[in-house]
Amino acid sequence: MAASTGLDRALASFLNWQRAAEERLLSLEEARLDREEQAEERRERQEERRGELERQHELRLLGVFAGALAAVKDGGVTPASTPTAPPQPGPPTPAQTAPTAAHKESTAVTSALAQSPSLTTSATPPTSSSSVASASSSSSSVSKASSETPPAGSQPPTESPLSGAALPGPGTPEGPQSGPPGLEAPGPSPYLSKRGNSVRGHQGILQEGFARYNADRHHQQHNPDGFINLGTSENKLCFDLLHSRLTQPDMLHIDPPLLQYPDWKGHGFLRRAVADFLSHYCGSRCPLDPDNVIVMNGCGSLFSAIAAVICDPEAFTHPSPPPTPPTQGVMVRGVILVNPHNPLADIYTPQEMAGFLEFAKRYELHAIVDEVYMLTIFQEKVSFQSVLGMDSLPDPQRTHVLWGFSKDFAMAGIRVGTLYTENTDLMEALSQLANLHGVPGSTQHQMAQLLQDRGEHWISEVFLPENQRRLKTSHGYVAAELSRLGVPYLHRPACFYLWADLRKYLGEASFSAELSLWRVFLRHKVVLSCGQAFSCSTPGWFRIVFADEKHPLELG
């Protein structure tokens, strides 16, 4: 009996202890939930404050945008039409117009207006429309009509992994230093300069998504639950073709000059190969001069160096598209034109490009023309006209053409970009910075061998037709899936991506809702690029990259 009583007491004591422990745990959980709720309220207040500051910033800095458009109109260059009424929530009809888009890929380059033509879910591409690029700053600036490669002094892009640079970043391809709403920037560090803290604090959407993907990439066998990347503009369809060519004996050459400091503009053999290649594929009226070619480690480095030598320090801004009252005291230094376009994939006509260049000449602006997608056109009977193939340039001394290997040759990781310019002053200035952006000698040898294969027919008869066939197949698959889901998109015959309208999936017509939808994709391990990353003026537009193998496309 006594033993039973002792056992009862022990059991009762244990139950009391267990109840007390559960109450303590419940109390701790309630406190944790309270802290999370308070943190969420603080975050929402911060987002509201940031949004208000961004709106004020735009009102102060974007007036020049309307002025530039007016100047274009007065000068005979017709910008694409803008909707007269704000877009209504919900899915638009195919006849509706895509929103204005400008891809900001770097804090060193300002974003520019890009109006898209009508939407389509059909297989027939509609008529293309033009884009207008303009830029502003308190002193001088360069504006970019979207691209994924950034210029100097800004955050590095994910692509660039963006020409795409895609635009303001490290100077690359993105928006205000504070980043879009919902992306928290770290506090200032005592170990860094003001500029260093500004760079560190840049929280771009492209960078965040790429970082998540890079840390946990999908692999069908080794990491089947990893991230699928449908956001970064790179071509993953041609590894077998490139592996076969880059492992040939002629690619494995090493001699002393390749292991020593070169001419920083690039080895002479590579600049000659680039000039010959561009002369052929750009349809130049006469052979291009190798002395007008400079080579750096990617188009992003070229943008950075160009910005450094044609603009004064701290002269860059990155306004977004909405029209605002004019701003006084602004000097515009140049326009950056991306053809074919990023993110819309429009191909500008020779007449449109001539209008852009005439506009630039009229106002003594540098015209930096990014043609990094010039061979990435996968529809028959669709042609591309390089400005280097024009009968004459309105202002040869202020017209500079960029091209690189990352898009047309599916080599985003090789990091070789080229610039062609007849301006010897600019070339001399860039040469002083080129030692900071050099390309390894062995890589220069490989790229020269690759370009010289034009005579051996590997480029024209093997790589380009097969690459274009694969791009067309992947584009067709993704376009069909979007049509099946009733998602409107721009049907274009170039580049690696589709500009898709996901507005019907937003809880409300706001950029906060767009960011929430982007995070839904991210939680399910799919990386996309939302319109905020390109300064799209209407929430709900996403860029979907289709240049991947069928398995990841299906899974994504």
Coordinates of C-alpha atoms in Angstrom, one line a residue:
M1 CA 0.0 0.0 0.0
A2 CA 2.8 2.4 1.0
A3 CA 4.7 1.5 -2.3
S4 CA 1.5 2.3 -4.2
T5 CA 1.1 5.6 -2.5
G6 CA 4.8 6.5 -3.2
L7 CA 4.3 5.6 -6.9
D8 CA 1.2 7.8 -7.1
R9 CA 3.1 10.7 -5.6
A10 CA 6.0 10.2 -8.0
L11 CA 3.6 10.0 -11.0
A12 CA 1.7 13.1 -9.9
S13 CA 5.0 14.9 -9.5
F14 CA 6.1 13.9 -12.9
L15 CA 2.8 15.0 -14.5
N16 CA 3.0 18.4 -12.7
W17 CA 6.6 18.8 -14.0
Q18 CA 5.5 17.9 -17.5
R19 CA 2.6 20.3 -17.4
A20 CA 4.9 23.1 -16.2
A21 CA 7.4 22.3 -18.9
E22 CA 4.6 22.4 -21.5
E23 CA 3.4 25.7 -20.2
R24 CA 7.0 27.1 -20.4
L25 CA 7.3 25.9 -23.9
L26 CA 4.0 27.4 -24.8
S27 CA 5.0 30.7 -23.3
L28 CA 8.3 30.7 -25.2
E29 CA 6.4 29.9 -28.5
E30 CA 4.0 32.7 -27.8
A31 CA 6.9 35.1 -27.2
R32 CA 8.5 34.0 -30.4
L33 CA 5.4 34.5 -32.4
D34 CA 5.0 38.0 -30.8
R35 CA 8.6 38.9 -31.8
E36 CA 8.0 37.6 -35.4
E37 CA 4.8 39.7 -35.6
Q38 CA 6.6 42.8 -34.4
A39 CA 9.4 42.2 -36.8
E40 CA 6.9 41.8 -39.6
E41 CA 5.3 45.0 -38.7
R42 CA 8.7 46.8 -38.6
R43 CA 9.5 45.3 -42.0
E44 CA 6.2 46.5 -43.5
R45 CA 6.8 50.0 -42.1
Q46 CA 10.3 50.0 -43.6
E47 CA 8.9 48.9 -46.9
E48 CA 6.3 51.7 -46.9
R49 CA 9.0 54.2 -46.0
R50 CA 11.4 52.9 -48.7
G51 CA 8.6 53.0 -51.3
E52 CA 7.9 56.6 -50.4
L53 CA 11.6 57.5 -50.6
E54 CA 11.9 55.8 -54.0
R55 CA 8.8 57.7 -55.3
Q56 CA 10.3 61.0 -54.1
H57 CA 13.7 60.0 -55.7
E58 CA 12.0 59.3 -59.0
L59 CA 10.1 62.6 -59.0
R60 CA 13.4 64.5 -58.5
L61 CA 15.5 62.6 -61.0
L62 CA 13.3 61.3 -63.8
G63 CA 12.1 64.5 -65.4
V64 CA 14.8 64.4 -68.0
F65 CA 13.2 61.2 -69.2
A66 CA 10.2 63.0 -70.5
G67 CA 12.4 65.7 -71.9
A68 CA 14.4 63.2 -73.8
L69 CA 11.3 61.6 -75.3
A70 CA 10.0 65.0 -76.3
A71 CA 13.4 65.7 -78.0
V72 CA 13.2 62.4 -79.8
K73 CA 9.6 63.2 -81.0
D74 CA 10.6 66.7 -82.1
G75 CA 13.6 65.3 -83.9
G76 CA 11.5 62.7 -85.9
V77 CA 12.3 59.6 -83.9
T78 CA 9.0 58.0 -82.9
P79 CA 8.9 56.2 -79.5
A80 CA 6.6 53.3 -79.1
S81 CA 3.1 54.2 -78.0
T82 CA 2.2 54.3 -74.3
P83 CA -1.2 53.1 -73.0
T84 CA -3.5 56.0 -72.4
A85 CA -5.2 54.4 -69.5
P86 CA -3.6 52.5 -66.6
P87 CA -3.7 48.7 -67.1
Q88 CA -6.5 46.9 -65.3
P89 CA -5.8 43.9 -63.0
G90 CA -6.4 40.5 -64.5
P91 CA -5.2 38.9 -67.7
P92 CA -5.2 41.2 -70.8
T93 CA -6.3 40.3 -74.2
P94 CA -3.8 39.7 -76.9
A95 CA -4.6 43.1 -78.4
Q96 CA -3.4 44.9 -75.2
T97 CA 0.0 46.5 -75.1
A98 CA 2.9 45.3 -73.1
P99 CA 4.2 47.7 -70.5
T100 CA 7.1 50.1 -70.8
A101 CA 10.2 48.2 -69.8
A102 CA 13.8 49.4 -69.1
H103 CA 16.4 47.1 -67.8
K104 CA 18.5 48.7 -65.1
E105 CA 21.6 46.6 -64.9
S106 CA 23.9 48.7 -62.9
T107 CA 24.1 51.6 -60.6
A108 CA 26.5 53.1 -63.0
V109 CA 24.2 53.1 -65.9
T110 CA 20.8 54.7 -66.0
S111 CA 17.8 52.7 -67.2
A112 CA 15.9 53.7 -70.3
L113 CA 12.5 53.4 -71.8
A114 CA 11.6 50.3 -73.9
Q115 CA 8.0 50.1 -75.1
S116 CA 6.8 46.7 -76.3
P117 CA 4.4 45.9 -79.1
S118 CA 1.2 43.9 -78.8
L119 CA 1.0 40.7 -76.9
T120 CA 0.5 37.4 -78.5
T121 CA 0.0 33.8 -77.6
S122 CA 0.0 32.8 -81.2
A123 CA 2.9 31.5 -83.3
T124 CA 3.0 34.6 -85.5
P125 CA 5.2 37.4 -84.3
P126 CA 3.5 40.8 -84.4
T127 CA 5.0 44.0 -85.8
S128 CA 8.0 45.2 -83.8
S129 CA 8.1 48.6 -82.3
S130 CA 11.0 50.9 -81.4
S131 CA 12.5 51.7 -78.0
V132 CA 14.0 54.9 -76.9
A133 CA 16.8 55.1 -74.4
S134 CA 17.7 58.2 -72.4
A135 CA 19.7 58.9 -69.3
S136 CA 20.1 61.6 -66.6
S137 CA 22.2 62.7 -63.7
S138 CA 23.1 65.7 -61.7
S139 CA 26.2 66.1 -63.9
S140 CA 26.4 63.6 -66.7
S141 CA 25.2 60.1 -67.3
V142 CA 24.9 57.2 -69.6
S143 CA 21.5 55.5 -70.3
K144 CA 21.0 52.0 -71.3
A145 CA 18.0 50.6 -73.2
S146 CA 18.3 47.4 -71.3
S147 CA 21.1 44.8 -71.3
E148 CA 22.5 42.5 -68.8
T149 CA 26.0 43.8 -68.6
P150 CA 26.8 46.6 -66.2
P151 CA 29.1 49.6 -66.2
A152 CA 31.6 50.9 -63.7
G153 CA 31.1 51.6 -60.1
S154 CA 28.0 49.5 -59.5
Q155 CA 27.0 46.1 -58.2
P156 CA 27.7 43.0 -60.2
P157 CA 24.8 41.5 -62.0
T158 CA 23.6 38.0 -61.6
E159 CA 24.1 37.5 -65.2
S160 CA 26.3 39.5 -66.2
P161 CA 24.9 36.9 -65.7
L162 CA 22.6 39.8 -67.3
S163 CA 23.7 41.6 -71.3
G164 CA 22.2 41.4 -70.0
A165 CA 23.4 43.0 -67.8
A166 CA 21.6 43.6 -67.6
L167 CA 21.7 47.1 -66.0
P168 CA 22.5 48.8 -62.9
G169 CA 24.5 46.5 -60.7
P170 CA 28.1 46.9 -59.8
G171 CA 27.7 49.0 -61.8
T172 CA 25.4 46.5 -63.5
P173 CA 22.5 45.2 -64.6
E174 CA 19.4 47.4 -60.9
G175 CA 17.5 50.1 -59.1
P176 CA 18.0 52.2 -56.1
Q177 CA 20.8 51.3 -53.7
S178 CA 18.3 50.3 -51.1
G179 CA 16.9 47.7 -53.5
P180 CA 13.3 46.8 -54.3
P181 CA 10.7 46.7 -51.5
G182 CA 11.1 43.6 -49.3
L183 CA 14.9 43.2 -49.9
E184 CA 16.7 44.2 -46.7
A185 CA 20.1 45.9 -47.1
P186 CA 22.8 45.3 -44.4
G187 CA 23.8 48.1 -42.1
P188 CA 26.9 50.2 -42.8
S189 CA 30.3 48.6 -42.0
P190 CA 33.1 50.6 -40.3
Y191 CA 35.6 48.7 -42.4
L192 CA 34.3 50.0 -45.7
S193 CA 34.2 53.4 -47.4
K194 CA 30.9 55.1 -48.3
R195 CA 31.2 53.7 -51.8
G196 CA 32.0 50.3 -50.3
N197 CA 29.0 50.3 -48.1
S198 CA 26.9 51.5 -51.1
V199 CA 28.1 48.5 -53.2
R200 CA 27.7 46.1 -50.3
G201 CA 24.2 47.4 -49.6
H202 CA 22.9 46.9 -53.1
Q203 CA 20.2 44.2 -52.9
G204 CA 19.2 43.5 -56.4
I205 CA 16.5 40.9 -57.3
L206 CA 18.7 39.4 -60.0
Q207 CA 21.6 39.0 -57.6
E208 CA 19.6 37.4 -54.9
G209 CA 17.9 34.8 -57.1
F210 CA 21.2 33.9 -58.8
A211 CA 23.0 33.5 -55.4
R212 CA 20.2 31.1 -54.2
Y213 CA 20.5 29.1 -57.5
N214 CA 24.3 29.1 -57.4
A215 CA 24.4 27.6 -53.9
D216 CA 22.0 24.8 -54.8
R217 CA 21.9 24.1 -58.5
H218 CA 19.6 21.4 -59.9
H219 CA 21.3 18.4 -61.4
Q220 CA 19.2 15.5 -62.7
Q221 CA 21.4 12.8 -61.0
H222 CA 23.4 14.6 -58.3
N223 CA 21.0 17.2 -57.0
P224 CA 17.4 16.6 -58.3
D225 CA 15.9 18.9 -55.7
G226 CA 18.0 21.9 -56.5
F227 CA 17.0 25.2 -58.1
I228 CA 15.9 25.5 -61.7
N229 CA 17.2 28.7 -63.2
L230 CA 14.8 30.3 -65.7
G231 CA 15.9 33.8 -64.9
T232 CA 19.5 34.2 -66.0
S233 CA 20.1 34.9 -69.6
E234 CA 22.5 32.2 -70.6
N235 CA 22.4 29.4 -73.2
K236 CA 22.8 25.9 -71.8
L237 CA 21.9 24.1 -75.0
C238 CA 25.3 23.8 -76.8
F239 CA 27.7 22.3 -74.3
D240 CA 28.3 19.2 -76.5
L241 CA 29.1 21.3 -79.6
L242 CA 31.5 23.6 -77.7
H243 CA 33.2 20.7 -75.8
S244 CA 33.9 19.0 -79.0
R245 CA 35.4 22.1 -80.6
L246 CA 37.3 23.4 -77.5
T247 CA 39.1 20.1 -76.9
Q248 CA 40.6 19.9 -80.4
P249 CA 44.4 19.9 -80.5
D250 CA 44.6 23.4 -82.0
M251 CA 43.0 24.8 -78.8
L252 CA 45.7 23.5 -76.5
H253 CA 48.5 25.7 -77.7
I254 CA 50.8 27.4 -75.2
D255 CA 53.8 29.6 -76.0
P256 CA 55.7 32.3 -74.0
P257 CA 53.8 35.3 -75.2
L258 CA 50.5 33.8 -73.9
L259 CA 52.1 33.5 -70.4
Q260 CA 53.4 37.1 -70.3
Y261 CA 51.8 40.5 -70.1
P262 CA 50.2 41.2 -73.4
D263 CA 49.1 44.4 -75.2
W264 CA 46.3 45.3 -72.8
K265 CA 43.9 46.1 -75.6
G266 CA 44.2 42.4 -76.5
H267 CA 46.7 40.2 -78.4
G268 CA 47.0 41.3 -82.0
F269 CA 45.9 37.9 -83.3
L270 CA 42.6 38.1 -81.4
R271 CA 41.9 41.7 -82.5
R272 CA 42.5 40.7 -86.1
A273 CA 40.2 37.7 -85.7
V274 CA 37.5 39.8 -84.1
A275 CA 37.7 42.5 -86.9
D276 CA 37.5 39.8 -89.6
F277 CA 34.6 38.0 -87.8
L278 CA 32.6 41.3 -87.4
S279 CA 33.3 42.4 -90.9
H280 CA 31.7 39.2 -92.2
Y281 CA 28.7 38.8 -89.8
C282 CA 27.9 42.5 -89.5
G283 CA 28.0 42.9 -93.2
S284 CA 30.5 45.7 -93.1
R285 CA 31.0 47.6 -96.4
C286 CA 34.7 47.4 -96.1
P287 CA 37.0 45.4 -93.7
L288 CA 37.0 46.6 -90.2
D289 CA 40.3 47.8 -88.7
P290 CA 41.8 45.6 -85.9
D291 CA 43.3 48.8 -84.4
N292 CA 39.8 49.9 -83.6
V293 CA 39.1 46.7 -81.5
I294 CA 39.7 46.4 -77.8
V295 CA 39.2 43.2 -75.8
M296 CA 38.3 43.0 -72.1
N297 CA 37.0 40.4 -69.7
G298 CA 33.3 40.7 -70.6
C299 CA 31.0 43.5 -71.9
G300 CA 30.4 44.5 -68.2
S301 CA 34.0 45.5 -67.9
L302 CA 33.8 47.5 -71.2
F303 CA 30.7 49.3 -69.9
S304 CA 32.5 50.1 -66.7
A305 CA 35.5 51.4 -68.5
I306 CA 33.5 53.5 -71.0
A307 CA 31.5 55.0 -68.2
A308 CA 34.7 55.9 -66.4
V309 CA 36.2 57.8 -69.3
I310 CA 33.2 59.6 -70.8
C311 CA 31.4 60.6 -67.6
D312 CA 32.5 62.6 -64.6
P313 CA 32.6 60.9 -61.1
E314 CA 29.3 60.4 -59.3
A315 CA 27.4 61.4 -62.4
F316 CA 25.2 58.3 -62.8
T317 CA 21.5 57.9 -61.9
H318 CA 19.1 55.1 -62.6
P319 CA 15.6 56.5 -62.9
S320 CA 12.7 54.3 -63.8
P321 CA 10.2 54.7 -66.7
P322 CA 7.2 56.7 -65.4
P323 CA 7.0 60.2 -66.9
T324 CA 7.6 63.0 -64.3
P325 CA 8.1 66.8 -64.4
P326 CA 11.3 67.9 -66.0
T327 CA 14.4 68.3 -63.9
Q328 CA 16.7 71.2 -64.5
G329 CA 20.5 71.3 -64.7
V330 CA 21.0 67.8 -66.1
M331 CA 23.6 66.9 -68.7
V332 CA 23.1 63.7 -70.7
R333 CA 26.3 62.1 -72.0
G334 CA 25.0 59.2 -74.0
V335 CA 22.5 56.5 -74.8
I336 CA 23.0 52.7 -74.7
L337 CA 21.0 50.7 -77.2
V338 CA 20.7 46.9 -77.0
N339 CA 19.8 45.2 -80.2
P340 CA 18.2 42.6 -80.1
H341 CA 16.6 44.0 -77.0
N342 CA 16.7 42.7 -73.5
P343 CA 14.2 41.8 -72.0
L344 CA 11.7 42.1 -74.8
A345 CA 13.8 40.4 -77.6
D346 CA 12.7 43.0 -80.1
I347 CA 14.9 43.4 -83.2
Y348 CA 15.2 47.0 -84.2
T349 CA 15.0 47.8 -87.9
P350 CA 17.8 49.7 -89.7
Q351 CA 15.5 52.7 -90.0
E352 CA 14.9 52.7 -86.2
M353 CA 18.6 52.4 -85.5
A354 CA 19.4 55.2 -87.9
G355 CA 16.8 57.3 -86.1
F356 CA 18.5 56.6 -82.7
L357 CA 22.0 57.4 -84.1
E358 CA 20.7 60.7 -85.7
F359 CA 19.1 61.6 -82.4
A360 CA 22.4 61.0 -80.6
K361 CA 24.3 63.0 -83.2
R362 CA 21.9 65.9 -82.9
Y363 CA 22.6 66.2 -79.2
E364 CA 26.3 65.2 -79.3
L365 CA 25.6 62.0 -77.3
H366 CA 27.7 58.9 -77.3
A367 CA 25.8 56.0 -78.8
I368 CA 26.9 52.7 -77.3
V369 CA 25.3 49.9 -79.3
D370 CA 25.3 46.5 -77.6
E371 CA 24.9 43.8 -80.3
V372 CA 25.7 40.8 -78.0
Y373 CA 22.7 38.9 -79.3
M374 CA 23.2 39.6 -83.0
L375 CA 23.5 35.9 -84.1
T376 CA 21.0 34.6 -81.6
I377 CA 18.0 34.7 -84.0
F378 CA 16.2 31.4 -84.5
Q379 CA 13.3 32.1 -86.9
E380 CA 13.7 31.8 -90.7
K381 CA 13.4 34.9 -92.8
V382 CA 14.1 37.1 -89.9
S383 CA 17.3 39.2 -90.3
F384 CA 19.4 41.4 -88.1
Q385 CA 21.3 44.5 -89.4
S386 CA 24.3 45.6 -87.4
V387 CA 25.2 49.3 -87.3
L388 CA 28.6 48.3 -88.5
G389 CA 26.9 47.3 -91.8
M390 CA 25.3 50.7 -92.3
D391 CA 26.4 52.6 -95.4
S392 CA 27.6 55.4 -93.1
L393 CA 27.3 56.4 -89.5
P394 CA 25.8 59.8 -88.6
D395 CA 28.6 60.4 -86.0
P396 CA 31.4 57.7 -86.2
Q397 CA 33.4 59.4 -83.4
R398 CA 30.5 58.9 -80.9
T399 CA 29.3 55.5 -82.1
H400 CA 30.7 52.4 -80.3
V401 CA 29.7 48.8 -80.8
L402 CA 29.9 46.0 -78.2
W403 CA 29.9 42.3 -79.0
G404 CA 31.0 39.3 -76.9
F405 CA 31.1 35.5 -76.8
S406 CA 28.6 35.0 -73.9
K407 CA 25.4 35.0 -75.9
D408 CA 26.1 34.2 -79.5
F409 CA 28.6 31.4 -78.6
A410 CA 26.8 30.2 -75.4
M411 CA 29.9 31.0 -73.3
A412 CA 28.7 33.2 -70.4
G413 CA 31.6 31.9 -68.2
I414 CA 34.4 32.6 -70.6
R415 CA 34.2 36.4 -70.1
V416 CA 35.4 37.9 -73.3
G417 CA 33.9 41.1 -74.6
T418 CA 34.9 43.3 -77.5
L419 CA 34.4 47.0 -78.5
Y420 CA 34.7 48.5 -81.9
T421 CA 35.2 52.3 -82.1
E422 CA 36.8 54.7 -84.5
N423 CA 37.4 57.2 -81.7
T424 CA 41.2 57.1 -81.0
D425 CA 40.8 59.3 -78.0
L426 CA 38.4 56.9 -76.4
M427 CA 40.6 53.9 -77.4
E428 CA 43.7 55.5 -75.7
A429 CA 41.7 56.2 -72.6
L430 CA 40.3 52.7 -72.4
S431 CA 43.8 51.3 -73.0
Q432 CA 44.9 52.9 -69.7
L433 CA 42.2 50.9 -67.9
A434 CA 42.5 47.7 -69.8
N435 CA 45.2 46.2 -67.5
L436 CA 42.4 46.0 -64.9
H437 CA 40.2 43.9 -67.2
G438 CA 42.6 41.6 -69.0
V439 CA 41.8 38.2 -70.6
P440 CA 44.1 35.3 -70.0
G441 CA 46.4 34.6 -73.0
S442 CA 45.4 31.0 -73.4
T443 CA 41.7 32.1 -73.5
Q444 CA 42.5 34.7 -76.1
H445 CA 44.2 32.0 -78.3
Q446 CA 41.1 29.8 -78.0
M447 CA 38.7 32.5 -78.9
A448 CA 40.8 33.5 -81.9
Q449 CA 40.9 29.9 -83.1
L450 CA 37.1 29.7 -82.7
L451 CA 36.5 32.9 -84.8
Q452 CA 38.9 31.8 -87.5
D453 CA 36.8 28.6 -87.9
R454 CA 34.5 30.7 -90.1
G455 CA 36.8 29.7 -93.0
E456 CA 36.6 26.0 -91.9
H457 CA 32.8 26.2 -91.8
W458 CA 32.4 25.1 -88.2
I459 CA 30.6 28.3 -87.2
S460 CA 28.4 28.7 -90.3
E461 CA 27.6 25.1 -91.0
V462 CA 27.8 23.4 -87.6
F463 CA 27.4 25.6 -84.6
L464 CA 25.1 28.5 -85.7
P465 CA 22.4 26.4 -87.5
E466 CA 22.3 23.7 -84.7
N467 CA 22.2 26.4 -81.9
Q468 CA 19.4 28.2 -83.7
R469 CA 17.5 24.9 -84.2
R470 CA 17.7 24.1 -80.5
L471 CA 16.7 27.6 -79.4
K472 CA 13.7 27.4 -81.7
T473 CA 12.6 24.0 -80.2
S474 CA 13.0 25.2 -76.6
H475 CA 11.2 28.5 -77.4
G476 CA 8.4 26.5 -79.0
Y477 CA 8.0 24.3 -75.9
V478 CA 7.9 27.2 -73.4
A479 CA 5.6 29.2 -75.6
A480 CA 3.2 26.3 -75.9
E481 CA 3.1 25.8 -72.2
L482 CA 2.4 29.5 -71.6
S483 CA -0.4 29.3 -74.2
R484 CA -1.8 26.2 -72.5
L485 CA -1.9 28.1 -69.2
G486 CA -3.5 31.2 -70.8
V487 CA -0.5 33.4 -70.0
P488 CA 0.1 36.2 -72.6
Y489 CA 3.6 36.8 -73.8
L490 CA 5.6 38.6 -76.4
H491 CA 6.4 36.3 -79.4
R492 CA 9.8 37.2 -80.6
P493 CA 12.3 35.4 -82.9
A494 CA 15.5 36.2 -81.0
C495 CA 17.5 35.9 -77.7
F496 CA 17.0 33.4 -74.9
Y497 CA 13.8 34.6 -73.1
L498 CA 10.1 35.3 -73.3
W499 CA 8.5 38.4 -71.8
A500 CA 5.4 37.0 -70.0
D501 CA 2.4 38.6 -68.4
L502 CA 1.7 37.0 -65.0
R503 CA -0.6 39.8 -63.8
K504 CA -3.5 37.4 -63.3
Y505 CA -1.6 35.7 -60.5
L506 CA -1.0 38.8 -58.5
G507 CA -3.1 39.4 -55.4
E508 CA -3.2 43.1 -56.3
A509 CA -1.7 45.3 -59.0
S510 CA 1.4 46.3 -57.0
F511 CA 5.1 45.7 -57.1
S512 CA 4.9 44.3 -53.6
A513 CA 2.5 41.6 -54.9
E514 CA 4.9 41.0 -57.8
L515 CA 7.8 40.5 -55.4
S516 CA 5.6 38.1 -53.4
L517 CA 4.8 36.1 -56.5
W518 CA 8.6 36.0 -57.3
R519 CA 9.2 34.6 -53.8
V520 CA 6.6 32.0 -54.3
F521 CA 8.6 30.7 -57.3
L522 CA 11.8 31.0 -55.3
R523 CA 10.3 28.9 -52.4
H524 CA 9.5 26.2 -55.0
K525 CA 13.1 26.5 -56.3
V526 CA 12.4 28.2 -59.6
V527 CA 14.4 31.4 -60.4
L528 CA 12.7 33.9 -62.6
S529 CA 13.4 37.6 -63.3
C530 CA 10.5 39.9 -62.4
G531 CA 9.8 43.2 -64.0
Q532 CA 11.1 45.2 -61.2
A533 CA 14.6 44.1 -62.1
F534 CA 14.1 45.7 -65.5
S535 CA 12.4 48.9 -64.3
C536 CA 9.1 47.8 -65.8
S537 CA 6.5 50.4 -65.1
T538 CA 3.6 47.8 -64.7
P539 CA 3.8 45.1 -62.1
G540 CA 3.3 41.4 -63.1
W541 CA 5.7 41.0 -66.0
F542 CA 8.4 38.3 -65.8
R543 CA 11.3 37.3 -68.1
I544 CA 11.4 33.5 -68.6
V545 CA 14.6 32.1 -70.1
F546 CA 14.0 29.0 -72.3
A547 CA 17.6 28.3 -73.5
D548 CA 17.9 25.1 -71.4
E549 CA 17.6 21.3 -71.9
K550 CA 14.1 19.9 -72.0
H551 CA 14.2 18.1 -68.6
P552 CA 14.9 21.3 -66.5
L553 CA 12.4 23.2 -68.6
E554 CA 9.7 20.6 -68.0
L555 CA 10.5 20.5 -64.3
G556 CA 10.6 24.3 -64.0

